[in-house]
CSV table of C-alpha atoms and ligand atoms in Angstrom, one decimal:
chain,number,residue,atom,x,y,z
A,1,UNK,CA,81.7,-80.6,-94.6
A,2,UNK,CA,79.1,-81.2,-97.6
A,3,UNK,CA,76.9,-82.6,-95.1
A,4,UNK,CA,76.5,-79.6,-92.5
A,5,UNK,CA,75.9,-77.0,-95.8
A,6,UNK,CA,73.7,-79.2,-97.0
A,7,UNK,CA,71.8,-79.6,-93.6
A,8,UNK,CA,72.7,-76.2,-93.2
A,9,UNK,CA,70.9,-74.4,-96.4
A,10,UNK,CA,67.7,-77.0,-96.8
A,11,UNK,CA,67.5,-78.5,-93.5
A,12,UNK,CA,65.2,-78.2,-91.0
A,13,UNK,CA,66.9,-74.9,-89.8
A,14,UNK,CA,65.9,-72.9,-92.4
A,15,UNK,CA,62.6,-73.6,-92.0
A,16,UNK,CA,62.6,-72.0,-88.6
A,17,UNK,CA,64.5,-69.3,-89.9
A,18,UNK,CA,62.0,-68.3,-92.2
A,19,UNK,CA,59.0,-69.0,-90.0
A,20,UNK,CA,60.7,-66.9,-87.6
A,21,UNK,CA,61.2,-64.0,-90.1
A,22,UNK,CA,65.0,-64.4,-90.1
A,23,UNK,CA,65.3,-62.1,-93.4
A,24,UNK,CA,66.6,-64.0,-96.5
A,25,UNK,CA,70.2,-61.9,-96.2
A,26,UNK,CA,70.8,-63.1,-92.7
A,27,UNK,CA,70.2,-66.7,-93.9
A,28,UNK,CA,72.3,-65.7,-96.7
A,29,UNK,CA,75.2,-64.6,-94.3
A,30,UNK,CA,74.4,-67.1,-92.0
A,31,UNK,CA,75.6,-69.5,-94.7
A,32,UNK,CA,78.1,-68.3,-95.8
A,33,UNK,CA,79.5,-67.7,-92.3
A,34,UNK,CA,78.8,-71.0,-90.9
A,35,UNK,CA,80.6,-72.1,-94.8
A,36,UNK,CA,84.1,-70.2,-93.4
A,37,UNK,CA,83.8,-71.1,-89.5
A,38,UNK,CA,83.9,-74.7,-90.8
A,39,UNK,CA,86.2,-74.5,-93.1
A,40,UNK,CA,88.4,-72.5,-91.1
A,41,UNK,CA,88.5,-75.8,-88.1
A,42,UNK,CA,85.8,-73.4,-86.1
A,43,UNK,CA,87.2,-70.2,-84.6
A,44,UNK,CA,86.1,-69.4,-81.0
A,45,UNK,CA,83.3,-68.0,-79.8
A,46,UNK,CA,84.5,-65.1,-78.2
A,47,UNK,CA,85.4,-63.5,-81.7
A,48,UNK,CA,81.9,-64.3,-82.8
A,49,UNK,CA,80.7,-62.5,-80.2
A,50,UNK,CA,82.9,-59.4,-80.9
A,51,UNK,CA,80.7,-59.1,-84.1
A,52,UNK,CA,77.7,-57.6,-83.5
A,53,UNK,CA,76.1,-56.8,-87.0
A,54,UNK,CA,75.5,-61.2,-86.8
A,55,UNK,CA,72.1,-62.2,-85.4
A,56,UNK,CA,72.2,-63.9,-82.4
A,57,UNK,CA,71.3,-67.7,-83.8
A,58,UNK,CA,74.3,-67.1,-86.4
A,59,UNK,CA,76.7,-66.4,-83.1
A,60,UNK,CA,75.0,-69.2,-81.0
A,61,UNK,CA,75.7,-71.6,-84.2
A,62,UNK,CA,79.2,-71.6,-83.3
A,63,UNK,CA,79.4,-72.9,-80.3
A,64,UNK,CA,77.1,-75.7,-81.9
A,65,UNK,CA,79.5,-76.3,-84.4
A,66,UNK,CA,82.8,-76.5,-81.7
A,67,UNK,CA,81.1,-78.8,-79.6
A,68,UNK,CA,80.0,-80.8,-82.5
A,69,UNK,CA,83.6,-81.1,-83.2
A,70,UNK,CA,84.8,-82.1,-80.1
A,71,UNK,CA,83.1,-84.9,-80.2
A,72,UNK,CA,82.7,-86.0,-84.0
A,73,UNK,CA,86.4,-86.9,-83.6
A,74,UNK,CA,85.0,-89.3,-80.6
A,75,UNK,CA,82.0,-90.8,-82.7
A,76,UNK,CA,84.6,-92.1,-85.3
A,77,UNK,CA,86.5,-94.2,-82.6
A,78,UNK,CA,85.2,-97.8,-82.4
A,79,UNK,CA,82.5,-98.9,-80.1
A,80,UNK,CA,84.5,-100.6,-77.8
A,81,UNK,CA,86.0,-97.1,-77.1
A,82,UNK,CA,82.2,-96.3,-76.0
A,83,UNK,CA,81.9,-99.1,-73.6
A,84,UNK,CA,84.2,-98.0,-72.1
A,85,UNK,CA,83.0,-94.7,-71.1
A,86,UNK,CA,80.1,-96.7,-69.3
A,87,UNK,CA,82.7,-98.5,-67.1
A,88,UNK,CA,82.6,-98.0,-63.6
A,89,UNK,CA,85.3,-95.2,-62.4
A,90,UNK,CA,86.0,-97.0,-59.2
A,91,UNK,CA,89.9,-98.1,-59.6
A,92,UNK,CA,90.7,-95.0,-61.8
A,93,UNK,CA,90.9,-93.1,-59.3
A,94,UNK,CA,93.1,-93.2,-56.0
A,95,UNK,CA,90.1,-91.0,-54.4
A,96,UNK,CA,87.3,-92.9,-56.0
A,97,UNK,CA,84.8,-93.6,-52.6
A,98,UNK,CA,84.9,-89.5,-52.1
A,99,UNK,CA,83.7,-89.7,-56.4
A,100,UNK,CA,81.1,-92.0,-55.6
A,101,UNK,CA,80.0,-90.1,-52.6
A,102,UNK,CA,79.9,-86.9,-54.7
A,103,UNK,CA,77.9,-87.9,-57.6
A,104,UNK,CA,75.3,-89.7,-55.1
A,105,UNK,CA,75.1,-86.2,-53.5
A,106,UNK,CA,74.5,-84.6,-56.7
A,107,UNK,CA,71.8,-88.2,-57.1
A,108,UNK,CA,70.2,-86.9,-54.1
A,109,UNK,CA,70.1,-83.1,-55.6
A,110,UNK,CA,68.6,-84.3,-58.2
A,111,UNK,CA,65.9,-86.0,-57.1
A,112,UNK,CA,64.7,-83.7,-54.3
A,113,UNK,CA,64.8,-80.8,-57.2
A,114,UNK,CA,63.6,-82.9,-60.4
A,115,UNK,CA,62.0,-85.8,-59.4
A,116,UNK,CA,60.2,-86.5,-62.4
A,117,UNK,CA,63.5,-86.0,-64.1
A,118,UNK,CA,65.7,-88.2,-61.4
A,119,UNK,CA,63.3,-91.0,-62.2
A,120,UNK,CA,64.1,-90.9,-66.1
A,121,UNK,CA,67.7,-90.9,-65.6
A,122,UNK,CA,67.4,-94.2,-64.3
A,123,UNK,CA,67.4,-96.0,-67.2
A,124,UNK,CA,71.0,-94.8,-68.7
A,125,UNK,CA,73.8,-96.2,-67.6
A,126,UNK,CA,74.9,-95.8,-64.3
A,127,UNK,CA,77.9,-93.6,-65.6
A,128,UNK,CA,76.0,-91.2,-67.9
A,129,UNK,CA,73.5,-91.3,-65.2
A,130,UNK,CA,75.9,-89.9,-62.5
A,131,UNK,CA,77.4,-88.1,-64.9
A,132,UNK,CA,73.9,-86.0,-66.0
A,133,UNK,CA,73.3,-85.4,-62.2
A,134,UNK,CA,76.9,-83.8,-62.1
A,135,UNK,CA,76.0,-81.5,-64.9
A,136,UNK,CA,72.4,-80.7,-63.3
A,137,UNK,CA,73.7,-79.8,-60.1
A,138,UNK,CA,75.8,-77.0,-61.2
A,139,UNK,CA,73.1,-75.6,-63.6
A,140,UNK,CA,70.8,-76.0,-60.8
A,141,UNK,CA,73.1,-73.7,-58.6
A,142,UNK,CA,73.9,-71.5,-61.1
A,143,UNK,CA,69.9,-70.6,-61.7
A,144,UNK,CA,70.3,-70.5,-57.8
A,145,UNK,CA,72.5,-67.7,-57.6
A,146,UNK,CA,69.7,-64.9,-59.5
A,147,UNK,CA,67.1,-67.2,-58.4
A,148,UNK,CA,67.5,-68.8,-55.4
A,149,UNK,CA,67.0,-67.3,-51.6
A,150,UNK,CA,70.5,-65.1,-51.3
A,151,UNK,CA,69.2,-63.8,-55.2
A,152,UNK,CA,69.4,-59.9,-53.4
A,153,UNK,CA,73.0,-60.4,-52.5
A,154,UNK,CA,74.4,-61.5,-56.0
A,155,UNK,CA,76.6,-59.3,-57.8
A,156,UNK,CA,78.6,-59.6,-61.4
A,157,UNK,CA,81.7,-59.9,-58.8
A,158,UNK,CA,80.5,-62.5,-57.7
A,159,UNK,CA,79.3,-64.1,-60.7
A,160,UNK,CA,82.8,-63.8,-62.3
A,161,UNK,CA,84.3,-65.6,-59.2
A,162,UNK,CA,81.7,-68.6,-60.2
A,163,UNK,CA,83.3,-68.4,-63.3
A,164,UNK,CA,86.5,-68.9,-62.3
A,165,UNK,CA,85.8,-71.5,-60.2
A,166,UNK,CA,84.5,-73.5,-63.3
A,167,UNK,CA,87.7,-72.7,-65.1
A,168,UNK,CA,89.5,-74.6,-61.6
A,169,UNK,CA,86.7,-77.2,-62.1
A,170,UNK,CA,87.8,-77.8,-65.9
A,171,UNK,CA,91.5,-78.0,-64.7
A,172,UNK,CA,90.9,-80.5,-62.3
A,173,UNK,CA,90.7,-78.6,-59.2
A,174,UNK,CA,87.5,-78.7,-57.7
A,175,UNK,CA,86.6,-76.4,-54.7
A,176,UNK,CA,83.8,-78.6,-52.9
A,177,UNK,CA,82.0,-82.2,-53.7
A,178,UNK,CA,79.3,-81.5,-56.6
A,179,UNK,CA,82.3,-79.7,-58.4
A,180,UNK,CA,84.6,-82.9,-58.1
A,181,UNK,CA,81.9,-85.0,-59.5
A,182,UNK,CA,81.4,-82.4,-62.4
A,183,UNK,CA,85.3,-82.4,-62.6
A,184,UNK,CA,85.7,-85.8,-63.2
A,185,UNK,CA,82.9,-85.6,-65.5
A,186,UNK,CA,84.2,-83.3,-67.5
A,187,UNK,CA,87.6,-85.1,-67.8
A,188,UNK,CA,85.9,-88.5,-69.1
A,189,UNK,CA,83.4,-87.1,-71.5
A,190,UNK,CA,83.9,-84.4,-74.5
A,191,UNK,CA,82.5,-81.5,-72.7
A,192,UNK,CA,83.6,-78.2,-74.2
A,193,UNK,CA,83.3,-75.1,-71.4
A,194,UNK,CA,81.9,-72.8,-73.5
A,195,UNK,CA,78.0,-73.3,-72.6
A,196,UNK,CA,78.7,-73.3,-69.5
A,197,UNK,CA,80.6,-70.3,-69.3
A,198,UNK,CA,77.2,-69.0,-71.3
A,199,UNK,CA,75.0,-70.0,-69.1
A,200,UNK,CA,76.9,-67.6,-66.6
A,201,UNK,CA,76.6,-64.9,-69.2
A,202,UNK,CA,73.0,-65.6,-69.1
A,203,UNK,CA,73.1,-64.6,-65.1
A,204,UNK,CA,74.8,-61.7,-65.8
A,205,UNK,CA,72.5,-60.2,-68.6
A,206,UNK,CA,69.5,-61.7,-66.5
A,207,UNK,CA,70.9,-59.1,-63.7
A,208,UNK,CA,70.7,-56.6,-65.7
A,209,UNK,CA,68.0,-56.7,-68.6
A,210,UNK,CA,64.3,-56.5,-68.0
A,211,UNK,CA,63.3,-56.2,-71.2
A,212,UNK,CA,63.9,-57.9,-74.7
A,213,UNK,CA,63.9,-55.7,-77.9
A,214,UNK,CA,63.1,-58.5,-80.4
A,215,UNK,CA,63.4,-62.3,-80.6
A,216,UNK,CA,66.9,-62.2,-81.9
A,217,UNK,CA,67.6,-60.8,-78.4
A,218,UNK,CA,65.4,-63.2,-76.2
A,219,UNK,CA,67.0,-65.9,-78.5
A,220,UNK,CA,70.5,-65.1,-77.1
A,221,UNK,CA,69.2,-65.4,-73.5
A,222,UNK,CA,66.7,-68.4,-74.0
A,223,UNK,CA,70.9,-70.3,-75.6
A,224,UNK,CA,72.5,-68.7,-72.5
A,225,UNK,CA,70.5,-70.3,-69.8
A,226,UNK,CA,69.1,-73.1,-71.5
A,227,UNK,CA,70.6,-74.1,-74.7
A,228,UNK,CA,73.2,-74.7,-73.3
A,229,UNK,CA,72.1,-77.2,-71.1
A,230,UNK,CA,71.4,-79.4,-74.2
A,231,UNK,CA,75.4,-78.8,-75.4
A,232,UNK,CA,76.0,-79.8,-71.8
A,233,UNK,CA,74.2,-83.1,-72.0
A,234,UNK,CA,74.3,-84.6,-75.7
A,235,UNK,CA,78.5,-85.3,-75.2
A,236,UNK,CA,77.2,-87.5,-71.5
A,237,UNK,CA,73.9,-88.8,-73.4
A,238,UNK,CA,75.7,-90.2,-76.1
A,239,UNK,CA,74.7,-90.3,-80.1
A,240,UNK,CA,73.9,-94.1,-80.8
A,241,UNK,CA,76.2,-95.7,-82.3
A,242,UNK,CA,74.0,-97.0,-85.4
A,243,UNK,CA,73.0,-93.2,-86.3
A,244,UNK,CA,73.6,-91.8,-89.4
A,245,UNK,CA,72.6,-88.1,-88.6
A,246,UNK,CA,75.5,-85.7,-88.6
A,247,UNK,CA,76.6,-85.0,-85.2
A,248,UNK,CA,76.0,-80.5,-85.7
A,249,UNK,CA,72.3,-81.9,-86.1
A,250,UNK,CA,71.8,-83.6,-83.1
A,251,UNK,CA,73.6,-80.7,-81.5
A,252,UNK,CA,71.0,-78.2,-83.2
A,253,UNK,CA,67.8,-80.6,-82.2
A,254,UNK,CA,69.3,-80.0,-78.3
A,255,UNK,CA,69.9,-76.5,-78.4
A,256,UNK,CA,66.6,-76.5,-79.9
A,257,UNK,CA,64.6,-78.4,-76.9
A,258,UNK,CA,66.7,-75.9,-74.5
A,259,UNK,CA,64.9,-72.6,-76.6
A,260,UNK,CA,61.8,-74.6,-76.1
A,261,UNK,CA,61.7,-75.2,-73.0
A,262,UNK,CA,63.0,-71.8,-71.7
A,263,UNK,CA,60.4,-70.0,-74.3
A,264,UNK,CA,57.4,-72.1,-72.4
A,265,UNK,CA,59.1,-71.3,-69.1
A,266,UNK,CA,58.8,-67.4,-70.3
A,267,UNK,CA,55.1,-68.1,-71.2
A,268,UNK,CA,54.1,-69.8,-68.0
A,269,UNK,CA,55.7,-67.3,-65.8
A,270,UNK,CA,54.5,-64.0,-67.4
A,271,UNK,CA,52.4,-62.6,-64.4
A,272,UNK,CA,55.0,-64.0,-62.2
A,273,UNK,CA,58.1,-62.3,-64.0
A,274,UNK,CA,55.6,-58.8,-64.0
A,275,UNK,CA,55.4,-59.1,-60.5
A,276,UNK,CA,59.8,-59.2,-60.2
A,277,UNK,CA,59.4,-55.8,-63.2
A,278,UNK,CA,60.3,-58.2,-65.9
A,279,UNK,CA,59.0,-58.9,-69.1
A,280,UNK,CA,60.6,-61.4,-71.5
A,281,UNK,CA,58.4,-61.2,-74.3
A,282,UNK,CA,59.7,-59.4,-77.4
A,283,UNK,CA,58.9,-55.5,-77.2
A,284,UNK,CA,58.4,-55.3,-81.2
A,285,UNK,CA,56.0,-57.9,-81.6
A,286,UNK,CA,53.7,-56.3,-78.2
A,287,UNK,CA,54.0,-53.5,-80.1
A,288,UNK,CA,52.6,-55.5,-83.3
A,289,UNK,CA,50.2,-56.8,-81.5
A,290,UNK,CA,48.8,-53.5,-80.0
A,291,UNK,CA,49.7,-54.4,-76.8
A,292,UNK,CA,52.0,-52.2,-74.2
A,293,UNK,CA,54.4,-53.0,-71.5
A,294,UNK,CA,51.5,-51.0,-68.9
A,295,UNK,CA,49.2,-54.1,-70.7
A,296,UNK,CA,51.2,-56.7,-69.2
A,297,UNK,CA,51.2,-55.2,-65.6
A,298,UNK,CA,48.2,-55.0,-65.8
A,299,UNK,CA,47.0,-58.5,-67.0
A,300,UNK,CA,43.9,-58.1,-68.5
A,301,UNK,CA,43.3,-61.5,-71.2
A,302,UNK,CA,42.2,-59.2,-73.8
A,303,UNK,CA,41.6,-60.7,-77.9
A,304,UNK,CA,44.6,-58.9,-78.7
A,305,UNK,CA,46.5,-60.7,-75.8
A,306,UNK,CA,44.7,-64.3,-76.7
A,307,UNK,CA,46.2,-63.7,-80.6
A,308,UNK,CA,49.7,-62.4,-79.4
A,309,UNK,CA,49.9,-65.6,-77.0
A,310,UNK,CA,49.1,-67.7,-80.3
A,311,UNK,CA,52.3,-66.7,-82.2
A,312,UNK,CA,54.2,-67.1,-79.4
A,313,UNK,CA,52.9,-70.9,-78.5
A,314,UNK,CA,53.3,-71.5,-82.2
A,315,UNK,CA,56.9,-70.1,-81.9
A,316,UNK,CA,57.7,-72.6,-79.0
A,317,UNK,CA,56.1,-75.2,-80.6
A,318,UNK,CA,58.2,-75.2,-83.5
A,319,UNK,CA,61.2,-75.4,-81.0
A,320,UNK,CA,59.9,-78.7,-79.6
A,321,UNK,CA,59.2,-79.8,-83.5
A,322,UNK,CA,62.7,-79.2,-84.2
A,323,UNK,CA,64.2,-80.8,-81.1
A,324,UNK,CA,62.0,-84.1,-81.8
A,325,UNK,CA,63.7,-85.0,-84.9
A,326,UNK,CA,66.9,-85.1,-83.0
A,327,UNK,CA,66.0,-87.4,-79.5
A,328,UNK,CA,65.3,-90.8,-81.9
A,329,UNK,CA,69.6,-90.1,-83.0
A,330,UNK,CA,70.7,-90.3,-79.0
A,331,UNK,CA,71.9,-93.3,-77.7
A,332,UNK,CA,68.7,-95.8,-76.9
A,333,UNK,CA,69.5,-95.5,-72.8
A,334,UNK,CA,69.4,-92.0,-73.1
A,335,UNK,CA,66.2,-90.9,-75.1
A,336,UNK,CA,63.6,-92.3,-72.5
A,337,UNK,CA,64.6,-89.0,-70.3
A,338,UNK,CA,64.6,-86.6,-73.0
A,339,UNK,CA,61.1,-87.6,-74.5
A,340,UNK,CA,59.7,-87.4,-70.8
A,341,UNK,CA,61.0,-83.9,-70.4
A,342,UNK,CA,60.3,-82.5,-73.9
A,343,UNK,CA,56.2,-84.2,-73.9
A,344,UNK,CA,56.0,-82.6,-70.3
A,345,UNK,CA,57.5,-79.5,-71.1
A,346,UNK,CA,55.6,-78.8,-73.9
A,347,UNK,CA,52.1,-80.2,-72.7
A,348,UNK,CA,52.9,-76.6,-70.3
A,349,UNK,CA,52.0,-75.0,-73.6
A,350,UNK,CA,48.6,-77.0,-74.0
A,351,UNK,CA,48.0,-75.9,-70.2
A,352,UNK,CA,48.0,-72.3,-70.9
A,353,UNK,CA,45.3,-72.6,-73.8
A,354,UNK,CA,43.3,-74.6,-71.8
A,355,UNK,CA,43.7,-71.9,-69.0
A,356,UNK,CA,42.5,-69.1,-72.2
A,357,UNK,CA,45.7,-67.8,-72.0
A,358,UNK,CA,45.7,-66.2,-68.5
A,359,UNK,CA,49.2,-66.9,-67.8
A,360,UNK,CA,48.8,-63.4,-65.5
A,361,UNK,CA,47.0,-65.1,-62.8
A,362,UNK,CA,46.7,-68.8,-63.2
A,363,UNK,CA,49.9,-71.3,-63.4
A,364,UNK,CA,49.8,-74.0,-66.3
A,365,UNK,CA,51.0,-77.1,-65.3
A,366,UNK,CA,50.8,-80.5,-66.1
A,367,UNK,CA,48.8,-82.3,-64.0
A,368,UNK,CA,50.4,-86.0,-62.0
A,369,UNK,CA,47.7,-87.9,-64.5
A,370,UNK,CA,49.2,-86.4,-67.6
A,371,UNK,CA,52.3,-86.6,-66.4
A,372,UNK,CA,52.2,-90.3,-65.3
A,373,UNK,CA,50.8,-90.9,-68.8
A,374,UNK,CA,53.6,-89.1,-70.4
A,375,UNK,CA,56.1,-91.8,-69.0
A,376,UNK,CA,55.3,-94.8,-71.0
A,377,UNK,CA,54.3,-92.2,-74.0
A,378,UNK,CA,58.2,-91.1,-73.8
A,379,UNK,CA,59.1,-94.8,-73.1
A,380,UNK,CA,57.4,-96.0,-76.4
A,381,UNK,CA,59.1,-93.2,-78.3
A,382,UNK,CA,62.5,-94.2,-76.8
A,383,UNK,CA,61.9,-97.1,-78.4
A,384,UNK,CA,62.5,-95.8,-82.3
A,385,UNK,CA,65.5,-96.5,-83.6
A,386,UNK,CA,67.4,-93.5,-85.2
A,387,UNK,CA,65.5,-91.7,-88.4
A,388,UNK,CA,68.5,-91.2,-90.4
A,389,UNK,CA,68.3,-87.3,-90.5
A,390,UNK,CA,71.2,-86.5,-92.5
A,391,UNK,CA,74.0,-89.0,-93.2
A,392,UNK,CA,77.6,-88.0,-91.9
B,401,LIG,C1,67.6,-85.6,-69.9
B,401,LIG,C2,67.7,-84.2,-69.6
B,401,LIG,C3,66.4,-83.4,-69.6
B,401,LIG,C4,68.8,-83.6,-69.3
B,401,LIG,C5,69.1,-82.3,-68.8
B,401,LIG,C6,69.6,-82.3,-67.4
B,401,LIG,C7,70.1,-81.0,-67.0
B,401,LIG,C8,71.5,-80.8,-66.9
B,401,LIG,C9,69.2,-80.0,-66.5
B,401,LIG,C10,69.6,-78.7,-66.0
B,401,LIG,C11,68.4,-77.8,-65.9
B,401,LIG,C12,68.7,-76.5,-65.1
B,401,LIG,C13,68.7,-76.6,-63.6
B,401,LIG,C14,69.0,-75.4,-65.8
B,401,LIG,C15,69.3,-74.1,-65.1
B,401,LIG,C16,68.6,-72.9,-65.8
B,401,LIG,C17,67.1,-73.2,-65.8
B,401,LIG,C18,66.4,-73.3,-64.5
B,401,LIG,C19,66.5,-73.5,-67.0
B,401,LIG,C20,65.1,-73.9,-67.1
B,401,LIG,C21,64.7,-75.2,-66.9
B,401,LIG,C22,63.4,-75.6,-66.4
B,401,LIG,O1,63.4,-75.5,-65.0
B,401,LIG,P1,62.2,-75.0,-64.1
B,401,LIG,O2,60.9,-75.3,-64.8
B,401,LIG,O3,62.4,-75.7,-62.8
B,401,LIG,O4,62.4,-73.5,-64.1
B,401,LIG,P2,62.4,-72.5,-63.0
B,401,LIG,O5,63.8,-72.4,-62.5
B,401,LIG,O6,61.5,-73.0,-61.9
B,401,LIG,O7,62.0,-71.2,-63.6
B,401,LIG,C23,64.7,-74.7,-68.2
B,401,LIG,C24,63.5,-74.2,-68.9
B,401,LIG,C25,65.7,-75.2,-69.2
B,401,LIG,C26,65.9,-76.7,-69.2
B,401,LIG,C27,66.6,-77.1,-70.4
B,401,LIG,C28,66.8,-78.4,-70.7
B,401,LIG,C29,66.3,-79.4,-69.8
B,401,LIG,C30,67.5,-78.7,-72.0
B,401,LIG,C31,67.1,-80.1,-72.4
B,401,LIG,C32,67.9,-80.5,-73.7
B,401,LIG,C33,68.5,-81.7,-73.7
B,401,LIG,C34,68.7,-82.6,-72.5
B,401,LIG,C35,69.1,-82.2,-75.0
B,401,LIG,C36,68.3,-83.3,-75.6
B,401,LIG,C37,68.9,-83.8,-76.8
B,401,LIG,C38,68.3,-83.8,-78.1
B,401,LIG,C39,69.0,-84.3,-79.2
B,401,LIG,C40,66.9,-83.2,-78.3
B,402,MN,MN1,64.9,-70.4,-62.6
């Protein structure tokens, strides 16, 4: 326990927290909360979320810390228990060619949606690897069902029924192929519901929310439909065996890359999301910065705009800075994918200052040089061995 309050009260963390303005009485509480949630074997998140007078990053810890604990208990075992994990299914299972089939469907997903992505899974093993594409599929339809073509026709009704139809996939009974594979998945690897039951919650306020009051709010939503994808992954990817970094830190450095790469996403997008009546971007700080929501329709790059958009691509940047120093603590198969996607991601952020920070009418991307050079850049990386961030 020493380990996460230490990490906790002069880690990394608190760095961002004050960068971010997090006032010294919320770090305060947050410490002493996270102190009693660990003490107290981690209570569940739903109570944390019955409290509102906590900031969002205090109530998005927790699920950190559960899911930490689900699989700390694992990372003790031996690593022969770990090899095993990476054993082919086939003979586990009477069903086990309709389990292949499904996870090469959700293979196929995959790489028709995320090619770049698809590509870097292919150094894991070939049971995280399946594994991953299980877990992408269903955040990939998830995103589908605000994002995708039948967006119009979505409702919270029907939201809720895709939440109980992850409960059924968590008790073993999967409606339709992808949700076998994730089924399966989630019975072989330490997997706790919760942030995917989030990410759902992120749907439903995505529904209904066009606008964000302050960071602490657009923090909640950037966990809800990305953070969480990290929590998803980490328990498949694996810690290596040889790291000495507790396991709530590698959980923090994920949820970190997730707020990342959502907070670029929200930067890219801007005159996109204007054009759906959204805008993402904190109210109070436009309003900081002199700038008004009637400012964003009508996309003007104005000096005030350029200096706004530097805080923010300083914010996301510190995001990526915080996920880095967890990739080097993931199991060595498994940190050539997550290099690729975090120096992609963020090289979106060096796009839209080369682009003078017209996200209103021009897209930033990375183009297929970069991103071809960004391969063998993440593959060197991948290399390092784990830094030792804080011993367990
Ligand atoms: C290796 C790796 C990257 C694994 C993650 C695989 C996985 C399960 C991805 C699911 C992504 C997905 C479909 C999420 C649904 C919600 C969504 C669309 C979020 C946005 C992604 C970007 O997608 P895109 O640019 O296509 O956006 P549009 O839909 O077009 O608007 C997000 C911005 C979030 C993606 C978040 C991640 C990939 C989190 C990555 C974090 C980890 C894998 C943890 C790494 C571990 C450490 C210790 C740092
Ligand atoms: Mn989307």
């Amino acid at each position: 326990m020493s380990c996460v309050l230490l990490w906790v009260s002069c880690g990394p963390k608190e760095n961002v927290n004050s960068l971010l303005g997090l006032s010294w009485r919320a770090q305060r509480r947050f410490r002493l909360w996270s102190r009693i949630s660990f003490a107290s074997g981690v209570s569940a998140f739903s109570s944390a979320i019955a409290e509102p007078s906590r900031s969002s990053e205090e109530r998005v810890y927790e699920v950190v810390l559960k899911q930490a604990a689900l699989v700390r208990e694992q990372r003790k075992e031996t690593d022969e228990r770990a090899l095993n994990l990476d054993k082919p299914v086939e003979g586990d299972f009477t069903n086990g060619d309709v389990l292949n089939a499904a996870y090469d469907r959700c293979g196929e997903v995959c790489a028709e949606y995320a090619k770049t992505f698809y590509l870097g899974t292919q150094l894991m093993t070939p049971e995280r690897r399946r594994a991953i594409w299980a877990i992408y599929v269903w955040c990939r339809r998830t995103d589908e069902l605000v994002d995708g073509p039948n967006a119009s026709h979505m409702t919270p009704k029907a939201l809720d029924r895709w939440e109980k139809r992850l409960t059924h996939v968590f008790e073993g009974r999967p409606y339709d192929m992808y949700d076998a594979a994730l089924s399966d998945t989630v019975s072989k690897y330490p997997v706790d519901i919760q942030p995917f039951k989030d990410m759902i919650e992120g749907m439903r306020l995505d529904m209904g929310k066009s606008r964000y009051n302050n960071f602490d709010e657009l923090y909640l939503y950037c966990y809800y439909v990305a953070g969480t994808v990290g929590l998803m992954s980490v328990p498949v990817m694996g810690i290596a065996p040889e790291s000495q970094a507790s396991t709530e830190s590698v959980y923090n450095a994920a949820l970190a890359l997730g707020i990342a790469n959502q907070l670029t996403n929200i930067l890219r997008d801007v005159g996109e999301d204007t054009r759906r009546g959204r805008i993402y971007l904190p109210q109070d700080e436009l309003a900081q910065a002199g700038l008004s929501d009637d400012d964003i329709f009508r996309g003007q790059v104005t000096d005030k705009w350029r200096n706004f958009m530097k805080g923010q691509i300083k914010r996301a940047r510190m995001f990526f800075d915080e996920a880095e120093k967890g990739v080097s603590e993931l199991s060595s198969a498994s940190r050539w994918p997550v290099w690729a996607s975090l120096l992609l991601y963020r090289q979106i952020l060096d796009s839209i200052e080369a682009n003078d920070y017209n996200n209103f009418t021009k897209r930033a991307y990375v183009g297929k040089v970069k991103k071809l050079l960004s391969l063998p850049a993440a593959y060197g990386r991948a290399l390092l061995s784990p830094q030792n961030m804080v011993k367990r």
